[in-house]
């Protein structure tokens, strides 16, 4: 998430155009926080013995909280909107998608491993 913090510190005038449609920034928020959520979820799953619901819930809460902290941070960045609820919702959506994606991938991997063990 260090890259995300660095990108949030870039003043609006120095930002390149974000894409070919008006809400491209929301897609980028979902993607960036989704990637961070995947990494967090995998690290958490590998380090605790919790059941999946706990791992997924903590992933979503941490990514969502980090998204809100990032929005507050952008209030001090020249030309950035900051405290944008829709950006925060996109961040949280990225965390939700990441948690479910990792759950599905791990489930597929475990299912495949059990079939191969037979």
Short mmCIF file of N, CA and C in Angstrom, two decimals:
data_model
loop_
_atom_site.label_atom_id
_atom_site.label_comp_id
_atom_site.label_asym_id
_atom_site.label_seq_id
_atom_site.Cartn_x
_atom_site.Cartn_y
_atom_site.Cartn_z
N UNK A 1 0.82 -1.19 0.00
CA UNK A 1 0.00 0.00 0.00
C UNK A 1 0.86 1.26 0.00
N UNK A 2 2.17 1.11 0.01
CA UNK A 2 3.06 2.26 -0.04
C UNK A 2 2.92 3.02 -1.35
N UNK A 3 2.72 2.29 -2.45
CA UNK A 3 2.55 2.93 -3.75
C UNK A 3 1.29 3.79 -3.74
N UNK A 4 0.25 3.28 -3.13
CA UNK A 4 -1.01 4.01 -3.07
C UNK A 4 -0.83 5.29 -2.27
N UNK A 5 -0.11 5.24 -1.16
CA UNK A 5 0.13 6.44 -0.35
C UNK A 5 0.94 7.46 -1.15
N UNK A 6 1.89 6.99 -1.92
CA UNK A 6 2.70 7.88 -2.75
C UNK A 6 1.82 8.56 -3.81
N UNK A 7 0.96 7.78 -4.47
CA UNK A 7 0.07 8.34 -5.49
C UNK A 7 -0.90 9.36 -4.91
N UNK A 8 -1.33 9.13 -3.67
CA UNK A 8 -2.25 10.06 -3.01
C UNK A 8 -1.60 11.38 -2.66
N UNK A 9 -0.28 11.40 -2.64
CA UNK A 9 0.44 12.62 -2.28
C UNK A 9 0.75 13.51 -3.48
N UNK A 10 0.44 13.04 -4.67
CA UNK A 10 0.71 13.82 -5.88
C UNK A 10 -0.36 14.90 -6.03
N UNK A 11 0.05 16.17 -6.14
CA UNK A 11 -0.95 17.24 -6.34
C UNK A 11 -1.74 17.02 -7.63
N UNK A 12 -2.96 17.51 -7.65
CA UNK A 12 -3.86 17.29 -8.79
C UNK A 12 -3.26 17.79 -10.11
N UNK A 13 -2.54 18.91 -10.08
CA UNK A 13 -1.98 19.47 -11.32
C UNK A 13 -0.91 18.56 -11.93
N UNK A 14 -0.27 17.73 -11.11
CA UNK A 14 0.79 16.85 -11.59
C UNK A 14 0.28 15.48 -12.02
N UNK A 15 -1.00 15.22 -11.82
CA UNK A 15 -1.58 13.92 -12.17
C UNK A 15 -1.81 13.82 -13.67
N UNK A 16 -1.47 12.68 -14.27
CA UNK A 16 -1.78 12.49 -15.69
C UNK A 16 -3.28 12.26 -15.86
N UNK A 17 -3.80 12.43 -17.08
CA UNK A 17 -5.22 12.12 -17.32
C UNK A 17 -5.49 10.66 -16.94
N UNK A 18 -6.66 10.42 -16.33
CA UNK A 18 -6.93 9.09 -15.79
C UNK A 18 -7.57 8.11 -16.76
N UNK A 19 -8.00 8.53 -17.89
CA UNK A 19 -8.58 7.54 -18.80
C UNK A 19 -9.61 8.11 -19.73
N UNK A 20 -10.25 7.21 -20.38
CA UNK A 20 -11.17 7.58 -21.45
C UNK A 20 -12.61 7.72 -21.01
N UNK A 21 -12.93 7.52 -19.75
CA UNK A 21 -14.29 7.76 -19.30
C UNK A 21 -14.27 8.40 -17.91
N UNK A 22 -15.31 9.14 -17.56
CA UNK A 22 -15.29 10.00 -16.38
C UNK A 22 -15.03 9.29 -15.05
N UNK A 23 -15.47 8.08 -14.89
CA UNK A 23 -15.32 7.40 -13.59
C UNK A 23 -14.11 6.46 -13.55
N UNK A 24 -13.15 6.67 -14.41
CA UNK A 24 -11.97 5.81 -14.44
C UNK A 24 -11.24 5.81 -13.09
N UNK A 25 -11.28 6.92 -12.37
CA UNK A 25 -10.61 6.96 -11.07
C UNK A 25 -11.21 5.95 -10.10
N UNK A 26 -12.52 5.70 -10.19
CA UNK A 26 -13.15 4.72 -9.30
C UNK A 26 -12.67 3.30 -9.64
N UNK A 27 -12.51 3.03 -10.93
CA UNK A 27 -11.99 1.73 -11.36
C UNK A 27 -10.57 1.54 -10.82
N UNK A 28 -9.78 2.60 -10.89
CA UNK A 28 -8.41 2.53 -10.36
C UNK A 28 -8.40 2.33 -8.85
N UNK A 29 -9.33 2.98 -8.14
CA UNK A 29 -9.44 2.78 -6.69
C UNK A 29 -9.77 1.32 -6.38
N UNK A 30 -10.75 0.76 -7.07
CA UNK A 30 -11.12 -0.64 -6.84
C UNK A 30 -9.92 -1.55 -7.11
N UNK A 31 -9.23 -1.31 -8.21
CA UNK A 31 -8.09 -2.15 -8.57
C UNK A 31 -6.94 -2.05 -7.58
N UNK A 32 -6.58 -0.84 -7.20
CA UNK A 32 -5.45 -0.67 -6.29
C UNK A 32 -5.75 -1.22 -4.90
N UNK A 33 -6.92 -0.90 -4.36
CA UNK A 33 -7.26 -1.41 -3.04
C UNK A 33 -7.60 -2.89 -3.10
N UNK A 34 -8.05 -3.36 -4.25
CA UNK A 34 -8.26 -4.80 -4.43
C UNK A 34 -6.95 -5.56 -4.37
N UNK A 35 -5.94 -5.04 -5.03
CA UNK A 35 -4.62 -5.67 -4.99
C UNK A 35 -4.07 -5.68 -3.57
N UNK A 36 -4.18 -4.55 -2.89
CA UNK A 36 -3.74 -4.49 -1.50
C UNK A 36 -4.53 -5.45 -0.62
N UNK A 37 -5.84 -5.56 -0.89
CA UNK A 37 -6.69 -6.48 -0.14
C UNK A 37 -6.29 -7.92 -0.36
N UNK A 38 -5.95 -8.28 -1.60
CA UNK A 38 -5.50 -9.64 -1.89
C UNK A 38 -4.23 -9.97 -1.12
N UNK A 39 -3.28 -9.05 -1.14
CA UNK A 39 -2.03 -9.28 -0.43
C UNK A 39 -2.25 -9.38 1.09
N UNK A 40 -3.08 -8.49 1.62
CA UNK A 40 -3.37 -8.51 3.05
C UNK A 40 -4.08 -9.81 3.44
N UNK A 41 -5.07 -10.20 2.65
CA UNK A 41 -5.84 -11.40 2.94
C UNK A 41 -4.96 -12.65 2.91
N UNK A 42 -4.08 -12.74 1.92
CA UNK A 42 -3.18 -13.90 1.84
C UNK A 42 -2.21 -13.92 3.01
N UNK A 43 -1.69 -12.76 3.37
CA UNK A 43 -0.76 -12.70 4.50
C UNK A 43 -1.47 -13.07 5.80
N UNK A 44 -2.68 -12.58 5.96
CA UNK A 44 -3.44 -12.88 7.18
C UNK A 44 -3.78 -14.37 7.24
N UNK A 45 -4.24 -14.91 6.14
CA UNK A 45 -4.61 -16.34 6.10
C UNK A 45 -3.41 -17.23 6.40
N UNK A 46 -2.23 -16.80 5.94
CA UNK A 46 -1.03 -17.58 6.18
C UNK A 46 -0.46 -17.44 7.57
N UNK A 47 -0.92 -16.44 8.33
CA UNK A 47 -0.31 -16.21 9.64
C UNK A 47 -1.24 -16.47 10.84
N UNK A 48 -2.52 -16.67 10.60
CA UNK A 48 -3.44 -16.96 11.70
C UNK A 48 -4.22 -18.23 11.38
N UNK A 49 -4.78 -18.82 12.39
CA UNK A 49 -5.55 -20.06 12.17
C UNK A 49 -7.05 -19.79 12.22
N UNK A 50 -7.47 -18.62 11.84
CA UNK A 50 -8.87 -18.25 11.86
C UNK A 50 -9.63 -18.93 10.73
N UNK A 51 -10.93 -19.04 10.92
CA UNK A 51 -11.80 -19.51 9.84
C UNK A 51 -11.93 -18.39 8.81
N UNK A 52 -12.34 -18.76 7.62
CA UNK A 52 -12.44 -17.79 6.53
C UNK A 52 -13.28 -16.56 6.84
N UNK A 53 -14.43 -16.70 7.49
CA UNK A 53 -15.22 -15.47 7.74
C UNK A 53 -14.44 -14.40 8.50
N UNK A 54 -13.65 -14.81 9.47
CA UNK A 54 -12.85 -13.84 10.23
C UNK A 54 -11.77 -13.20 9.40
N UNK A 55 -11.10 -14.00 8.57
CA UNK A 55 -10.05 -13.48 7.69
C UNK A 55 -10.65 -12.48 6.70
N UNK A 56 -11.76 -12.84 6.12
CA UNK A 56 -12.40 -11.98 5.13
C UNK A 56 -12.91 -10.69 5.77
N UNK A 57 -13.53 -10.80 6.93
CA UNK A 57 -14.07 -9.62 7.60
C UNK A 57 -12.95 -8.66 7.98
N UNK A 58 -11.87 -9.18 8.55
CA UNK A 58 -10.77 -8.29 8.93
C UNK A 58 -10.13 -7.65 7.70
N UNK A 59 -10.01 -8.39 6.61
CA UNK A 59 -9.48 -7.82 5.37
C UNK A 59 -10.34 -6.65 4.91
N UNK A 60 -11.64 -6.84 4.89
CA UNK A 60 -12.55 -5.79 4.44
C UNK A 60 -12.48 -4.57 5.35
N UNK A 61 -12.46 -4.81 6.66
CA UNK A 61 -12.42 -3.69 7.62
C UNK A 61 -11.11 -2.92 7.50
N UNK A 62 -9.98 -3.63 7.41
CA UNK A 62 -8.68 -2.95 7.31
C UNK A 62 -8.57 -2.16 6.01
N UNK A 63 -8.96 -2.75 4.90
CA UNK A 63 -8.87 -2.06 3.61
C UNK A 63 -9.81 -0.85 3.59
N UNK A 64 -10.99 -1.01 4.12
CA UNK A 64 -11.94 0.10 4.18
C UNK A 64 -11.41 1.23 5.06
N UNK A 65 -10.86 0.88 6.21
CA UNK A 65 -10.31 1.90 7.12
C UNK A 65 -9.12 2.60 6.46
N UNK A 66 -8.27 1.84 5.79
CA UNK A 66 -7.13 2.44 5.10
C UNK A 66 -7.60 3.38 3.99
N UNK A 67 -8.67 2.99 3.31
CA UNK A 67 -9.23 3.85 2.27
C UNK A 67 -9.72 5.17 2.84
N UNK A 68 -10.36 5.12 4.01
CA UNK A 68 -10.85 6.36 4.62
C UNK A 68 -9.69 7.22 5.10
N UNK A 69 -8.67 6.59 5.67
CA UNK A 69 -7.48 7.33 6.10
C UNK A 69 -6.83 8.00 4.88
N UNK A 70 -6.80 7.29 3.77
CA UNK A 70 -6.24 7.86 2.54
C UNK A 70 -7.06 9.07 2.09
N UNK A 71 -8.37 8.97 2.17
CA UNK A 71 -9.21 10.10 1.80
C UNK A 71 -8.95 11.31 2.69
N UNK A 72 -8.76 11.08 3.97
CA UNK A 72 -8.43 12.18 4.88
C UNK A 72 -7.06 12.77 4.55
N UNK A 73 -6.12 11.90 4.22
CA UNK A 73 -4.78 12.36 3.83
C UNK A 73 -4.84 13.27 2.61
N UNK A 74 -5.72 12.97 1.66
CA UNK A 74 -5.82 13.76 0.44
C UNK A 74 -6.35 15.17 0.70
N UNK A 75 -6.95 15.39 1.86
CA UNK A 75 -7.41 16.75 2.20
C UNK A 75 -6.23 17.71 2.28
N UNK A 76 -5.03 17.19 2.60
CA UNK A 76 -3.85 18.05 2.71
C UNK A 76 -3.01 18.06 1.43
N UNK A 77 -3.49 17.39 0.38
CA UNK A 77 -2.77 17.36 -0.90
C UNK A 77 -3.37 18.41 -1.82
N UNK A 78 -2.56 19.37 -2.31
CA UNK A 78 -3.08 20.46 -3.14
C UNK A 78 -3.88 19.96 -4.36
N UNK A 79 -5.09 20.50 -4.48
CA UNK A 79 -5.93 20.21 -5.64
C UNK A 79 -6.68 18.89 -5.59
N UNK A 80 -6.45 18.07 -4.58
CA UNK A 80 -7.15 16.78 -4.48
C UNK A 80 -8.43 16.97 -3.68
N UNK A 81 -9.45 16.18 -4.00
CA UNK A 81 -10.75 16.37 -3.36
C UNK A 81 -10.73 15.92 -1.90
N UNK A 82 -10.23 14.74 -1.62
CA UNK A 82 -10.19 14.25 -0.23
C UNK A 82 -11.57 14.08 0.37
N UNK A 83 -11.69 13.18 1.29
CA UNK A 83 -12.94 12.87 1.99
C UNK A 83 -14.07 12.60 1.00
N UNK A 84 -13.74 12.01 -0.14
CA UNK A 84 -14.73 11.67 -1.16
C UNK A 84 -15.34 10.31 -0.81
N UNK A 85 -16.60 10.32 -0.43
CA UNK A 85 -17.28 9.10 -0.01
C UNK A 85 -17.31 8.07 -1.14
N UNK A 86 -17.42 8.53 -2.38
CA UNK A 86 -17.49 7.59 -3.49
C UNK A 86 -16.13 6.93 -3.75
N UNK A 87 -15.05 7.67 -3.54
CA UNK A 87 -13.72 7.05 -3.63
C UNK A 87 -13.58 6.01 -2.52
N UNK A 88 -14.02 6.36 -1.33
CA UNK A 88 -13.94 5.42 -0.19
C UNK A 88 -14.78 4.16 -0.46
N UNK A 89 -15.96 4.34 -1.05
CA UNK A 89 -16.79 3.17 -1.39
C UNK A 89 -16.09 2.30 -2.44
N UNK A 90 -15.40 2.93 -3.38
CA UNK A 90 -14.64 2.16 -4.37
C UNK A 90 -13.50 1.41 -3.69
N UNK A 91 -12.83 2.05 -2.73
CA UNK A 91 -11.76 1.38 -1.97
C UNK A 91 -12.31 0.17 -1.23
N UNK A 92 -13.43 0.36 -0.56
CA UNK A 92 -14.07 -0.72 0.20
C UNK A 92 -14.52 -1.84 -0.73
N UNK A 93 -15.05 -1.48 -1.89
CA UNK A 93 -15.44 -2.49 -2.87
C UNK A 93 -14.23 -3.32 -3.30
N UNK A 94 -13.09 -2.67 -3.48
CA UNK A 94 -11.86 -3.40 -3.80
C UNK A 94 -11.51 -4.39 -2.71
N UNK A 95 -11.65 -3.99 -1.44
CA UNK A 95 -11.38 -4.90 -0.32
C UNK A 95 -12.34 -6.08 -0.28
N UNK A 96 -13.61 -5.82 -0.55
CA UNK A 96 -14.62 -6.89 -0.56
C UNK A 96 -14.33 -7.88 -1.69
N UNK A 97 -14.08 -7.36 -2.89
CA UNK A 97 -13.78 -8.23 -4.02
C UNK A 97 -12.52 -9.05 -3.77
N UNK A 98 -11.52 -8.43 -3.17
CA UNK A 98 -10.27 -9.14 -2.86
C UNK A 98 -10.50 -10.28 -1.89
N UNK A 99 -11.25 -10.02 -0.82
CA UNK A 99 -11.50 -11.06 0.18
C UNK A 99 -12.22 -12.26 -0.44
N UNK A 100 -13.22 -11.99 -1.26
CA UNK A 100 -13.94 -13.10 -1.89
C UNK A 100 -13.09 -13.80 -2.95
N UNK A 101 -12.29 -13.04 -3.68
CA UNK A 101 -11.42 -13.64 -4.68
C UNK A 101 -10.42 -14.60 -4.03
N UNK A 102 -9.77 -14.17 -2.97
CA UNK A 102 -8.78 -15.03 -2.30
C UNK A 102 -9.46 -16.24 -1.68
N UNK A 103 -10.65 -16.07 -1.13
CA UNK A 103 -11.40 -17.20 -0.56
C UNK A 103 -11.68 -18.23 -1.65
N UNK A 104 -12.10 -17.77 -2.83
CA UNK A 104 -12.38 -18.69 -3.94
C UNK A 104 -11.10 -19.38 -4.41
N UNK A 105 -10.02 -18.63 -4.56
CA UNK A 105 -8.75 -19.20 -5.02
C UNK A 105 -8.25 -20.24 -4.02
N UNK A 106 -8.27 -19.91 -2.73
CA UNK A 106 -7.84 -20.88 -1.72
C UNK A 106 -8.74 -22.12 -1.72
N UNK A 107 -10.04 -21.92 -1.89
CA UNK A 107 -10.96 -23.05 -1.94
C UNK A 107 -10.68 -23.95 -3.12
N UNK A 108 -10.40 -23.36 -4.27
CA UNK A 108 -10.06 -24.13 -5.47
C UNK A 108 -8.76 -24.89 -5.24
N UNK A 109 -7.77 -24.22 -4.66
CA UNK A 109 -6.48 -24.84 -4.40
C UNK A 109 -6.62 -26.00 -3.42
N UNK A 110 -7.37 -25.80 -2.35
CA UNK A 110 -7.57 -26.86 -1.36
C UNK A 110 -8.32 -28.04 -1.96
N UNK A 111 -9.33 -27.76 -2.78
CA UNK A 111 -10.10 -28.81 -3.42
C UNK A 111 -9.21 -29.63 -4.36
N UNK A 112 -8.37 -28.94 -5.10
CA UNK A 112 -7.47 -29.61 -6.02
C UNK A 112 -6.44 -30.45 -5.25
N UNK A 113 -5.92 -29.91 -4.15
CA UNK A 113 -4.96 -30.65 -3.34
C UNK A 113 -5.57 -31.91 -2.75
N UNK A 114 -6.85 -31.82 -2.30
CA UNK A 114 -7.46 -33.03 -1.74
C UNK A 114 -7.72 -34.09 -2.78
N UNK A 115 -8.08 -33.65 -4.00
CA UNK A 115 -8.27 -34.62 -5.09
C UNK A 115 -6.97 -35.30 -5.44
N UNK A 116 -5.88 -34.56 -5.47
CA UNK A 116 -4.57 -35.14 -5.81
C UNK A 116 -4.05 -36.06 -4.72
N UNK A 117 -4.47 -35.83 -3.47
CA UNK A 117 -3.99 -36.65 -2.34
C UNK A 117 -4.67 -38.03 -2.33
N UNK A 118 -5.80 -38.16 -3.01
CA UNK A 118 -6.53 -39.44 -3.00
C UNK A 118 -5.89 -40.46 -3.86
#
